[in-house]
PDB file of C-alpha atoms in Angstrom:
ATOM      1  CA  UNK A   9      43.024 209.073 104.174  1.00  0.00           C
ATOM      2  CA  UNK A  10      45.141 206.795 101.906  1.00  0.00           C
ATOM      3  CA  UNK A  11      43.301 204.664  99.369  1.00  0.00           C
ATOM      4  CA  UNK A  12      43.667 200.893  99.594  1.00  0.00           C
ATOM      5  CA  UNK A  13      46.434 199.785  97.174  1.00  0.00           C
ATOM      6  CA  UNK A  14      45.329 197.704  94.156  1.00  0.00           C
ATOM      7  CA  UNK A  15      48.149 195.159  94.447  1.00  0.00           C
ATOM      8  CA  UNK A  16      48.809 193.185  97.647  1.00  0.00           C
ATOM      9  CA  UNK A  17      50.740 195.025 100.362  1.00  0.00           C
ATOM     10  CA  UNK A  18      53.589 192.451 100.210  1.00  0.00           C
ATOM     11  CA  UNK A  19      53.803 190.964  96.671  1.00  0.00           C
ATOM     12  CA  UNK A  20      56.935 188.934  97.381  1.00  0.00           C
ATOM     13  CA  UNK A  21      55.388 187.194 100.398  1.00  0.00           C
ATOM     14  CA  UNK A  22      52.271 186.438  98.385  1.00  0.00           C
ATOM     15  CA  UNK A  23      54.347 184.977  95.547  1.00  0.00           C
ATOM     16  CA  UNK A  24      56.232 182.722  97.970  1.00  0.00           C
ATOM     17  CA  UNK A  25      52.983 181.493  99.529  1.00  0.00           C
ATOM     18  CA  UNK A  26      51.529 180.745  96.090  1.00  0.00           C
ATOM     19  CA  UNK A  27      54.660 178.880  95.062  1.00  0.00           C
ATOM     20  CA  UNK A  28      54.667 176.820  98.264  1.00  0.00           C
ATOM     21  CA  UNK A  29      50.988 175.893  97.866  1.00  0.00           C
ATOM     22  CA  UNK A  30      51.578 174.911  94.220  1.00  0.00           C
ATOM     23  CA  UNK A  31      54.521 172.696  95.171  1.00  0.00           C
ATOM     24  CA  UNK A  32      52.510 171.015  97.923  1.00  0.00           C
ATOM     25  CA  UNK A  33      49.663 170.394  95.480  1.00  0.00           C
ATOM     26  CA  UNK A  34      52.008 168.790  92.967  1.00  0.00           C
ATOM     27  CA  UNK A  35      53.550 166.580  95.655  1.00  0.00           C
ATOM     28  CA  UNK A  36      50.106 165.593  96.945  1.00  0.00           C
ATOM     29  CA  UNK A  37      49.084 164.510  93.461  1.00  0.00           C
ATOM     30  CA  UNK A  38      52.212 162.350  93.388  1.00  0.00           C
ATOM     31  CA  UNK A  39      54.737 161.614  90.654  1.00  0.00           C
ATOM     32  CA  UNK A  40      53.178 160.026  87.563  1.00  0.00           C
ATOM     33  CA  UNK A  41      52.927 156.258  87.440  1.00  0.00           C
ATOM     34  CA  UNK A  42      54.349 154.842  84.226  1.00  0.00           C
ATOM     35  CA  UNK A  43      52.905 151.760  82.574  1.00  0.00           C
ATOM     36  CA  UNK A  44      55.230 148.766  82.198  1.00  0.00           C
ATOM     37  CA  UNK A  45      55.119 149.274  78.455  1.00  0.00           C
ATOM     38  CA  UNK A  46      56.744 152.665  78.949  1.00  0.00           C
ATOM     39  CA  UNK A  47      59.724 151.323  80.870  1.00  0.00           C
ATOM     40  CA  UNK A  48      62.694 149.106  80.045  1.00  0.00           C
ATOM     41  CA  UNK A  49      64.606 147.017  82.553  1.00  0.00           C
ATOM     42  CA  UNK A  50      68.274 147.734  82.218  1.00  0.00           C
ATOM     43  CA  UNK A  51      71.334 146.426  83.968  1.00  0.00           C
ATOM     44  CA  UNK A  52      74.552 148.260  84.620  1.00  0.00           C
ATOM     45  CA  UNK A  53      77.970 147.062  85.728  1.00  0.00           C
ATOM     46  CA  UNK A  54      78.775 147.788  89.386  1.00  0.00           C
ATOM     47  CA  UNK A  55      81.952 149.417  90.754  1.00  0.00           C
ATOM     48  CA  UNK A  56      82.870 146.083  92.392  1.00  0.00           C
ATOM     49  CA  UNK A  57      82.597 144.321  89.038  1.00  0.00           C
ATOM     50  CA  UNK A  58      84.692 147.080  87.458  1.00  0.00           C
ATOM     51  CA  UNK A  59      87.373 146.511  90.105  1.00  0.00           C
ATOM     52  CA  UNK A  60      87.396 142.777  89.225  1.00  0.00           C
ATOM     53  CA  UNK A  61      87.902 143.688  85.564  1.00  0.00           C
ATOM     54  CA  UNK A  62      90.706 146.121  86.407  1.00  0.00           C
ATOM     55  CA  UNK A  63      92.526 143.625  88.643  1.00  0.00           C
ATOM     56  CA  UNK A  64      92.553 140.959  85.923  1.00  0.00           C
ATOM     57  CA  UNK A  65      93.539 143.415  83.205  1.00  0.00           C
ATOM     58  CA  UNK A  66      96.338 144.874  85.345  1.00  0.00           C
ATOM     59  CA  UNK A  67      97.653 141.385  86.087  1.00  0.00           C
ATOM     60  CA  UNK A  68      97.851 140.713  82.335  1.00  0.00           C
ATOM     61  CA  UNK A  69      99.635 144.038  81.763  1.00  0.00           C
ATOM     62  CA  UNK A  70     102.020 143.326  84.645  1.00  0.00           C
ATOM     63  CA  UNK A  71     102.757 139.834  83.271  1.00  0.00           C
ATOM     64  CA  UNK A  72     103.859 141.446  79.988  1.00  0.00           C
ATOM     65  CA  UNK A  73     105.416 144.571  81.529  1.00  0.00           C
ATOM     66  CA  UNK A  74     103.056 146.779  79.529  1.00  0.00           C
ATOM     67  CA  UNK A  75     102.369 150.332  80.657  1.00  0.00           C
ATOM     68  CA  UNK A  76      98.692 150.946  79.967  1.00  0.00           C
ATOM     69  CA  UNK A  77      95.634 152.864  81.085  1.00  0.00           C
ATOM     70  CA  UNK A  78      92.615 150.594  81.689  1.00  0.00           C
ATOM     71  CA  UNK A  79      89.083 151.952  81.770  1.00  0.00           C
ATOM     72  CA  UNK A  80      85.591 150.619  82.533  1.00  0.00           C
ATOM     73  CA  UNK A  81      82.559 152.638  81.414  1.00  0.00           C
ATOM     74  CA  UNK A  82      78.827 152.108  81.893  1.00  0.00           C
ATOM     75  CA  UNK A  83      76.283 151.510  79.143  1.00  0.00           C
ATOM     76  CA  UNK A  84      76.169 155.238  78.376  1.00  0.00           C
ATOM     77  CA  UNK A  85      79.940 155.460  78.066  1.00  0.00           C
ATOM     78  CA  UNK A  86      80.343 157.250  81.397  1.00  0.00           C
ATOM     79  CA  UNK A  87      83.408 156.363  83.498  1.00  0.00           C
ATOM     80  CA  UNK A  88      83.002 153.878  86.324  1.00  0.00           C
ATOM     81  CA  UNK A  89      86.677 153.197  86.999  1.00  0.00           C
ATOM     82  CA  UNK A  90      90.108 153.984  85.554  1.00  0.00           C
ATOM     83  CA  UNK A  91      93.616 152.888  86.510  1.00  0.00           C
ATOM     84  CA  UNK A  92      96.748 154.187  84.784  1.00  0.00           C
ATOM     85  CA  UNK A  93      99.839 152.038  85.402  1.00  0.00           C
ATOM     86  CA  UNK A  94     103.050 153.806  86.429  1.00  0.00           C
ATOM     87  CA  UNK A  95     104.989 155.171  83.479  1.00  0.00           C
ATOM     88  CA  UNK A  96     102.048 155.108  81.077  1.00  0.00           C
ATOM     89  CA  UNK A  97     101.971 158.046  78.669  1.00  0.00           C
ATOM     90  CA  UNK A  98      99.248 160.518  79.685  1.00  0.00           C
ATOM     91  CA  UNK A  99      97.754 160.443  76.177  1.00  0.00           C
ATOM     92  CA  UNK A 100      96.565 156.913  76.883  1.00  0.00           C
ATOM     93  CA  UNK A 101      94.037 158.130  79.460  1.00  0.00           C
ATOM     94  CA  UNK A 102      91.789 159.872  76.930  1.00  0.00           C
ATOM     95  CA  UNK A 103      92.363 157.209  74.294  1.00  0.00           C
ATOM     96  CA  UNK A 104      91.409 154.335  76.604  1.00  0.00           C
ATOM     97  CA  UNK A 105      88.241 156.185  77.639  1.00  0.00           C
ATOM     98  CA  UNK A 106      87.369 156.854  73.993  1.00  0.00           C
ATOM     99  CA  UNK A 107      87.905 153.196  73.000  1.00  0.00           C
ATOM    100  CA  UNK A 108      85.648 152.026  75.820  1.00  0.00           C
ATOM    101  CA  UNK A 109      82.974 154.606  74.959  1.00  0.00           C
ATOM    102  CA  UNK A 110      83.147 153.665  71.272  1.00  0.00           C
ATOM    103  CA  UNK A 111      82.574 150.002  72.115  1.00  0.00           C
ATOM    104  CA  UNK A 112      79.597 150.846  74.320  1.00  0.00           C
ATOM    105  CA  UNK A 113      78.127 153.202  71.685  1.00  0.00           C
ATOM    106  CA  UNK A 114      78.452 150.716  68.833  1.00  0.00           C
ATOM    107  CA  UNK A 115      77.823 147.514  70.809  1.00  0.00           C
ATOM    108  CA  UNK A 116      80.931 145.941  69.287  1.00  0.00           C
ATOM    109  CA  UNK A 117      84.716 145.864  69.808  1.00  0.00           C
ATOM    110  CA  UNK A 118      86.353 149.107  68.659  1.00  0.00           C
ATOM    111  CA  UNK A 119      88.452 146.864  66.399  1.00  0.00           C
ATOM    112  CA  UNK A 120      85.381 146.472  64.179  1.00  0.00           C
ATOM    113  CA  UNK A 121      85.370 150.217  63.521  1.00  0.00           C
ATOM    114  CA  UNK A 122      89.081 150.188  62.790  1.00  0.00           C
ATOM    115  CA  UNK A 123      88.237 147.741  60.001  1.00  0.00           C
ATOM    116  CA  UNK A 124      85.416 149.903  58.684  1.00  0.00           C
ATOM    117  CA  UNK A 125      87.639 152.976  58.468  1.00  0.00           C
ATOM    118  CA  UNK A 126      90.555 151.196  56.858  1.00  0.00           C
ATOM    119  CA  UNK A 127      88.027 149.682  54.447  1.00  0.00           C
ATOM    120  CA  UNK A 128      87.089 153.171  53.274  1.00  0.00           C
ATOM    121  CA  UNK A 129      84.087 154.108  55.441  1.00  0.00           C
ATOM    122  CA  UNK A 130      85.590 157.429  56.535  1.00  0.00           C
ATOM    123  CA  UNK A 131      82.181 158.727  57.672  1.00  0.00           C
ATOM    124  CA  UNK A 132      82.795 156.840  60.920  1.00  0.00           C
ATOM    125  CA  UNK A 133      85.386 159.485  61.839  1.00  0.00           C
ATOM    126  CA  UNK A 134      82.603 162.048  62.002  1.00  0.00           C
ATOM    127  CA  UNK A 135      80.955 160.424  65.005  1.00  0.00           C
ATOM    128  CA  UNK A 136      81.677 162.632  68.017  1.00  0.00           C
ATOM    129  CA  UNK A 137      84.130 161.035  70.424  1.00  0.00           C
ATOM    130  CA  UNK A 138      84.720 157.935  68.317  1.00  0.00           C
ATOM    131  CA  UNK A 139      88.065 156.125  68.594  1.00  0.00           C
ATOM    132  CA  UNK A 140      88.070 153.509  65.839  1.00  0.00           C
ATOM    133  CA  UNK A 141      91.170 151.706  67.107  1.00  0.00           C
ATOM    134  CA  UNK A 142      91.408 148.195  68.542  1.00  0.00           C
ATOM    135  CA  UNK A 143      91.442 148.005  72.345  1.00  0.00           C
ATOM    136  CA  UNK A 144      87.830 148.556  73.386  1.00  0.00           C
ATOM    137  CA  UNK A 145      85.488 145.673  74.191  1.00  0.00           C
ATOM    138  CA  UNK A 146      81.795 145.908  75.120  1.00  0.00           C
ATOM    139  CA  UNK A 147      80.284 143.839  77.931  1.00  0.00           C
ATOM    140  CA  UNK A 148      76.972 142.496  76.654  1.00  0.00           C
ATOM    141  CA  UNK A 149      74.474 140.560  78.794  1.00  0.00           C
ATOM    142  CA  UNK A 150      71.261 139.204  77.245  1.00  0.00           C
ATOM    143  CA  UNK A 151      71.805 141.366  74.201  1.00  0.00           C
ATOM    144  CA  UNK A 152      72.147 144.497  76.308  1.00  0.00           C
ATOM    145  CA  UNK A 153      75.315 146.571  76.697  1.00  0.00           C
ATOM    146  CA  UNK A 154      75.971 146.913  80.410  1.00  0.00           C
ATOM    147  CA  UNK A 155      79.385 148.521  80.026  1.00  0.00           C
ATOM    148  CA  UNK A 156      82.672 148.413  78.166  1.00  0.00           C
ATOM    149  CA  UNK A 157      86.414 148.093  78.780  1.00  0.00           C
ATOM    150  CA  UNK A 158      89.052 150.196  77.048  1.00  0.00           C
ATOM    151  CA  UNK A 159      92.848 149.937  77.129  1.00  0.00           C
ATOM    152  CA  UNK A 160      95.587 152.086  75.637  1.00  0.00           C
ATOM    153  CA  UNK A 161      99.368 152.316  76.017  1.00  0.00           C
ATOM    154  CA  UNK A 162     101.046 149.652  73.904  1.00  0.00           C
ATOM    155  CA  UNK A 163     100.184 148.346  70.433  1.00  0.00           C
ATOM    156  CA  UNK A 164      96.459 148.133  69.626  1.00  0.00           C
ATOM    157  CA  UNK A 165      96.522 144.324  69.575  1.00  0.00           C
ATOM    158  CA  UNK A 166      98.295 144.241  72.942  1.00  0.00           C
ATOM    159  CA  UNK A 167      95.815 146.747  74.354  1.00  0.00           C
ATOM    160  CA  UNK A 168      93.016 144.415  73.265  1.00  0.00           C
ATOM    161  CA  UNK A 169      94.733 141.470  74.938  1.00  0.00           C
ATOM    162  CA  UNK A 170      94.680 143.351  78.249  1.00  0.00           C
ATOM    163  CA  UNK A 171      91.029 144.329  77.737  1.00  0.00           C
ATOM    164  CA  UNK A 172      90.087 140.711  76.961  1.00  0.00           C
ATOM    165  CA  UNK A 173      91.740 139.544  80.174  1.00  0.00           C
ATOM    166  CA  UNK A 174      89.646 142.068  82.068  1.00  0.00           C
ATOM    167  CA  UNK A 175      86.349 141.031  80.488  1.00  0.00           C
ATOM    168  CA  UNK A 176      87.167 137.336  80.992  1.00  0.00           C
ATOM    169  CA  UNK A 177      87.238 137.938  84.758  1.00  0.00           C
ATOM    170  CA  UNK A 178      83.495 138.670  84.697  1.00  0.00           C
ATOM    171  CA  UNK A 179      82.519 135.192  83.517  1.00  0.00           C
ATOM    172  CA  UNK A 180      80.701 133.122  86.121  1.00  0.00           C
TER     173      UNK A 180
ATOM    174  CA  UNK B  12     116.865 158.650  74.217  1.00  0.00           C
ATOM    175  CA  UNK B  13     118.179 162.193  74.693  1.00  0.00           C
ATOM    176  CA  UNK B  14     121.431 162.815  76.568  1.00  0.00           C
ATOM    177  CA  UNK B  15     120.933 165.613  79.063  1.00  0.00           C
ATOM    178  CA  UNK B  16     123.428 167.166  81.454  1.00  0.00           C
ATOM    179  CA  UNK B  17     122.347 166.401  85.028  1.00  0.00           C
ATOM    180  CA  UNK B  18     122.496 170.058  86.093  1.00  0.00           C
ATOM    181  CA  UNK B  19     119.631 170.717  83.670  1.00  0.00           C
ATOM    182  CA  UNK B  20     117.363 168.377  85.622  1.00  0.00           C
ATOM    183  CA  UNK B  21     115.171 168.640  88.698  1.00  0.00           C
ATOM    184  CA  UNK B  22     114.252 165.571  90.710  1.00  0.00           C
ATOM    185  CA  UNK B  23     110.522 165.374  91.186  1.00  0.00           C
ATOM    186  CA  UNK B  24     108.131 162.794  92.541  1.00  0.00           C
ATOM    187  CA  UNK B  25     104.671 161.798  91.422  1.00  0.00           C
ATOM    188  CA  UNK B  26     102.079 159.621  93.153  1.00  0.00           C
ATOM    189  CA  UNK B  27     102.151 155.990  91.993  1.00  0.00           C
ATOM    190  CA  UNK B  28      99.127 153.844  91.098  1.00  0.00           C
ATOM    191  CA  UNK B  29      99.822 151.878  94.279  1.00  0.00           C
ATOM    192  CA  UNK B  30      99.711 155.082  96.342  1.00  0.00           C
ATOM    193  CA  UNK B  31      96.519 156.106  94.565  1.00  0.00           C
ATOM    194  CA  UNK B  32      94.931 152.731  95.341  1.00  0.00           C
ATOM    195  CA  UNK B  33      95.728 153.122  99.046  1.00  0.00           C
ATOM    196  CA  UNK B  34      94.190 156.566  99.014  1.00  0.00           C
ATOM    197  CA  UNK B  35      91.003 155.578  97.209  1.00  0.00           C
ATOM    198  CA  UNK B  36      90.435 152.598  99.509  1.00  0.00           C
ATOM    199  CA  UNK B  37      90.419 154.928 102.521  1.00  0.00           C
ATOM    200  CA  UNK B  38      88.296 157.501 100.713  1.00  0.00           C
ATOM    201  CA  UNK B  39      85.752 154.858  99.649  1.00  0.00           C
ATOM    202  CA  UNK B  40      85.577 153.555 103.214  1.00  0.00           C
ATOM    203  CA  UNK B  41      84.738 157.064 104.424  1.00  0.00           C
ATOM    204  CA  UNK B  42      82.078 157.453 101.736  1.00  0.00           C
ATOM    205  CA  UNK B  43      80.642 154.018 102.545  1.00  0.00           C
ATOM    206  CA  UNK B  44      80.569 154.834 106.273  1.00  0.00           C
ATOM    207  CA  UNK B  45      78.423 157.892 105.545  1.00  0.00           C
ATOM    208  CA  UNK B  46      76.324 156.378 102.788  1.00  0.00           C
ATOM    209  CA  UNK B  47      77.609 158.946 100.283  1.00  0.00           C
ATOM    210  CA  UNK B  48      77.575 158.219  96.556  1.00  0.00           C
ATOM    211  CA  UNK B  49      80.619 159.925  95.119  1.00  0.00           C
ATOM    212  CA  UNK B  50      83.148 159.855  92.319  1.00  0.00           C
ATOM    213  CA  UNK B  51      86.795 159.946  93.475  1.00  0.00           C
ATOM    214  CA  UNK B  52      89.581 161.054  91.117  1.00  0.00           C
ATOM    215  CA  UNK B  53      93.335 161.006  91.732  1.00  0.00           C
ATOM    216  CA  UNK B  54      95.670 162.888  89.400  1.00  0.00           C
ATOM    217  CA  UNK B  55      99.422 163.254  89.021  1.00  0.00           C
ATOM    218  CA  UNK B  56     101.356 166.481  89.536  1.00  0.00           C
ATOM    219  CA  UNK B  57     100.315 167.715  86.063  1.00  0.00           C
ATOM    220  CA  UNK B  58      96.657 167.090  86.759  1.00  0.00           C
ATOM    221  CA  UNK B  59      96.355 164.003  84.513  1.00  0.00           C
ATOM    222  CA  UNK B  60      94.233 161.085  85.746  1.00  0.00           C
ATOM    223  CA  UNK B  61      95.918 158.175  87.478  1.00  0.00           C
ATOM    224  CA  UNK B  62      92.812 156.665  89.043  1.00  0.00           C
ATOM    225  CA  UNK B  63      89.058 157.180  89.162  1.00  0.00           C
ATOM    226  CA  UNK B  64      86.359 155.227  90.990  1.00  0.00           C
ATOM    227  CA  UNK B  65      82.673 156.097  90.782  1.00  0.00           C
ATOM    228  CA  UNK B  66      80.529 154.520  93.491  1.00  0.00           C
ATOM    229  CA  UNK B  67      77.249 152.900  92.390  1.00  0.00           C
ATOM    230  CA  UNK B  68      74.307 155.309  91.959  1.00  0.00           C
ATOM    231  CA  UNK B  69      76.564 158.359  91.814  1.00  0.00           C
ATOM    232  CA  UNK B  70      75.234 160.991  89.383  1.00  0.00           C
ATOM    233  CA  UNK B  71      77.324 160.955  86.211  1.00  0.00           C
ATOM    234  CA  UNK B  72      77.926 164.715  86.409  1.00  0.00           C
ATOM    235  CA  UNK B  73      80.198 164.049  89.371  1.00  0.00           C
ATOM    236  CA  UNK B  74      82.780 162.302  87.182  1.00  0.00           C
ATOM    237  CA  UNK B  75      83.904 165.470  85.428  1.00  0.00           C
ATOM    238  CA  UNK B  76      83.576 167.565  88.581  1.00  0.00           C
ATOM    239  CA  UNK B  77      85.725 165.191  90.657  1.00  0.00           C
ATOM    240  CA  UNK B  78      88.371 165.202  87.913  1.00  0.00           C
ATOM    241  CA  UNK B  79      88.201 168.984  87.697  1.00  0.00           C
ATOM    242  CA  UNK B  80      88.578 169.477  91.443  1.00  0.00           C
ATOM    243  CA  UNK B  81      91.591 167.154  91.542  1.00  0.00           C
ATOM    244  CA  UNK B  82      93.183 168.838  88.521  1.00  0.00           C
ATOM    245  CA  UNK B  83      92.623 172.277  90.053  1.00  0.00           C
ATOM    246  CA  UNK B  84      94.193 171.260  93.374  1.00  0.00           C
ATOM    247  CA  UNK B  85      97.227 169.776  91.575  1.00  0.00           C
ATOM    248  CA  UNK B  86      97.755 172.693  89.199  1.00  0.00           C
ATOM    249  CA  UNK B  87      97.252 175.412  91.816  1.00  0.00           C
ATOM    250  CA  UNK B  88      99.054 173.472  94.531  1.00  0.00           C
ATOM    251  CA  UNK B  89      96.278 174.265  97.016  1.00  0.00           C
ATOM    252  CA  UNK B  90      92.837 172.945  98.012  1.00  0.00           C
ATOM    253  CA  UNK B  91      90.250 173.762  95.345  1.00  0.00           C
ATOM    254  CA  UNK B  92      88.235 175.482  98.067  1.00  0.00           C
ATOM    255  CA  UNK B  93      90.764 178.318  97.927  1.00  0.00           C
ATOM    256  CA  UNK B  94      89.694 178.970  94.333  1.00  0.00           C
ATOM    257  CA  UNK B  95      85.998 178.733  95.280  1.00  0.00           C
ATOM    258  CA  UNK B  96      86.537 181.296  98.035  1.00  0.00           C
ATOM    259  CA  UNK B  97      88.447 183.584  95.679  1.00  0.00           C
ATOM    260  CA  UNK B  98      85.607 183.549  93.139  1.00  0.00           C
ATOM    261  CA  UNK B  99      83.003 184.082  95.842  1.00  0.00           C
ATOM    262  CA  UNK B 100      85.139 186.914  97.186  1.00  0.00           C
ATOM    263  CA  UNK B 101      84.816 188.744  93.895  1.00  0.00           C
ATOM    264  CA  UNK B 102      87.615 187.334  91.716  1.00  0.00           C
ATOM    265  CA  UNK B 103      85.092 186.184  89.104  1.00  0.00           C
ATOM    266  CA  UNK B 104      87.649 186.354  86.296  1.00  0.00           C
ATOM    267  CA  UNK B 105      89.110 183.061  87.578  1.00  0.00           C
ATOM    268  CA  UNK B 106      86.282 181.157  85.854  1.00  0.00           C
ATOM    269  CA  UNK B 107      87.719 182.244  82.515  1.00  0.00           C
ATOM    270  CA  UNK B 108      90.710 179.958  83.062  1.00  0.00           C
ATOM    271  CA  UNK B 109      90.378 176.824  80.982  1.00  0.00           C
ATOM    272  CA  UNK B 110      89.937 173.656  83.006  1.00  0.00           C
ATOM    273  CA  UNK B 111      89.506 175.324  86.388  1.00  0.00           C
ATOM    274  CA  UNK B 112      86.951 173.844  88.782  1.00  0.00           C
ATOM    275  CA  UNK B 113      86.734 176.351  91.632  1.00  0.00           C
ATOM    276  CA  UNK B 114      84.714 174.149  93.994  1.00  0.00           C
ATOM    277  CA  UNK B 115      85.576 172.607  97.357  1.00  0.00           C
ATOM    278  CA  UNK B 116      86.512 168.932  97.282  1.00  0.00           C
ATOM    279  CA  UNK B 117      89.976 168.833  95.715  1.00  0.00           C
ATOM    280  CA  UNK B 118      93.028 168.406  97.942  1.00  0.00           C
ATOM    281  CA  UNK B 119      96.697 168.376  96.839  1.00  0.00           C
ATOM    282  CA  UNK B 120      99.077 165.610  97.940  1.00  0.00           C
ATOM    283  CA  UNK B 121     102.354 167.128  99.130  1.00  0.00           C
ATOM    284  CA  UNK B 122     105.578 165.324 100.011  1.00  0.00           C
ATOM    285  CA  UNK B 123     108.476 167.338 101.452  1.00  0.00           C
ATOM    286  CA  UNK B 124     106.882 170.535 100.209  1.00  0.00           C
ATOM    287  CA  UNK B 125     106.412 169.169  96.688  1.00  0.00           C
ATOM    288  CA  UNK B 126     102.970 168.562  95.171  1.00  0.00           C
ATOM    289  CA  UNK B 127     102.993 165.039  93.755  1.00  0.00           C
ATOM    290  CA  UNK B 128      99.338 164.852  92.774  1.00  0.00           C
ATOM    291  CA  UNK B 129      95.855 165.539  94.090  1.00  0.00           C
ATOM    292  CA  UNK B 130      92.555 163.875  94.970  1.00  0.00           C
ATOM    293  CA  UNK B 131      89.149 165.245  94.009  1.00  0.00           C
ATOM    294  CA  UNK B 132      85.701 164.119  95.134  1.00  0.00           C
ATOM    295  CA  UNK B 133      82.207 165.007  93.957  1.00  0.00           C
ATOM    296  CA  UNK B 134      78.696 163.680  94.569  1.00  0.00           C
ATOM    297  CA  UNK B 135      77.342 165.089  97.814  1.00  0.00           C
ATOM    298  CA  UNK B 136      77.713 168.537  99.408  1.00  0.00           C
ATOM    299  CA  UNK B 137      81.150 170.053  98.752  1.00  0.00           C
ATOM    300  CA  UNK B 138      81.786 170.197 102.495  1.00  0.00           C
ATOM    301  CA  UNK B 139      81.147 166.418 102.570  1.00  0.00           C
ATOM    302  CA  UNK B 140      83.108 165.709  99.366  1.00  0.00           C
ATOM    303  CA  UNK B 141      86.206 167.213 100.969  1.00  0.00           C
ATOM    304  CA  UNK B 142      85.925 164.894 103.995  1.00  0.00           C
ATOM    305  CA  UNK B 143      86.156 161.916 101.640  1.00  0.00           C
ATOM    306  CA  UNK B 144      89.129 163.499  99.878  1.00  0.00           C
ATOM    307  CA  UNK B 145      90.877 164.215 103.172  1.00  0.00           C
ATOM    308  CA  UNK B 146      90.385 160.595 104.263  1.00  0.00           C
ATOM    309  CA  UNK B 147      92.272 159.628 101.127  1.00  0.00           C
ATOM    310  CA  UNK B 148      95.141 162.007 101.849  1.00  0.00           C
ATOM    311  CA  UNK B 149      95.324 160.869 105.480  1.00  0.00           C
ATOM    312  CA  UNK B 150      95.833 157.275 104.330  1.00  0.00           C
ATOM    313  CA  UNK B 151      99.265 158.253 102.999  1.00  0.00           C
ATOM    314  CA  UNK B 152     100.566 159.693 106.265  1.00  0.00           C
ATOM    315  CA  UNK B 153     103.194 157.496 107.790  1.00  0.00           C
TER     316      UNK B 153
END
């Protein structure tokens, strides 16, 4: 007669059962409750708000016949919306995104970094993804960055003019 | 400006920002109808971004994926699902190609047999992403 095996007759089925029971136990215990002191309230710009920014910025670009790419990013520098006007050089897509991200990262217009670099602080160029060129503007509410606008396609000062028009559309 | 003999030139078309806006409005309506949080990207014939909209609450990973799907559809002149199927069918070497996103959800925009751009969507199941993309393409049909 065959001896009883030491391990279970169906190890895979046993493993699945154990895993399922463990998962159910974890779910039953619930996700941890965090104290208020461990959390921060943050705000982020909505897609609708981004569309308002884009419409105003595009109108400004249209008024001046400027071919530009206009970008809105969230507080983390992640894209919310982008529009590239017809005829705009494709390079301006990445540059506009980088200007917006730079403004969000540094909580200041990308123009400020342009000044730092031209003033000799070359270390700024070592920050990954930085674009220290005028044309990016952060959107700050109650001291908190909720997003940023970036424009590229014409001269840096003109890019900034388009970005400003976009941000102005958010004012109540 | 360079002077070029006309016989050296091909006439091509590319989707305009206005066309892209019409497409994304229809795509967003489809996403809204289903309660899907997605990122929608529209690229030109070369695969460069013309427009991107990310619906609220959409995971940030979907930004790059939507762009990749659109770029893939434009550059391969076929739905990105074709590349996903090819990889799944054993053509694994495709993933070595720089910039390829072999996942369903990217659809080319063709006019008179010419690819003028593409739309890519990411955020829910690929089979759902492509429905949003198709809604965008359908908005252009006369």
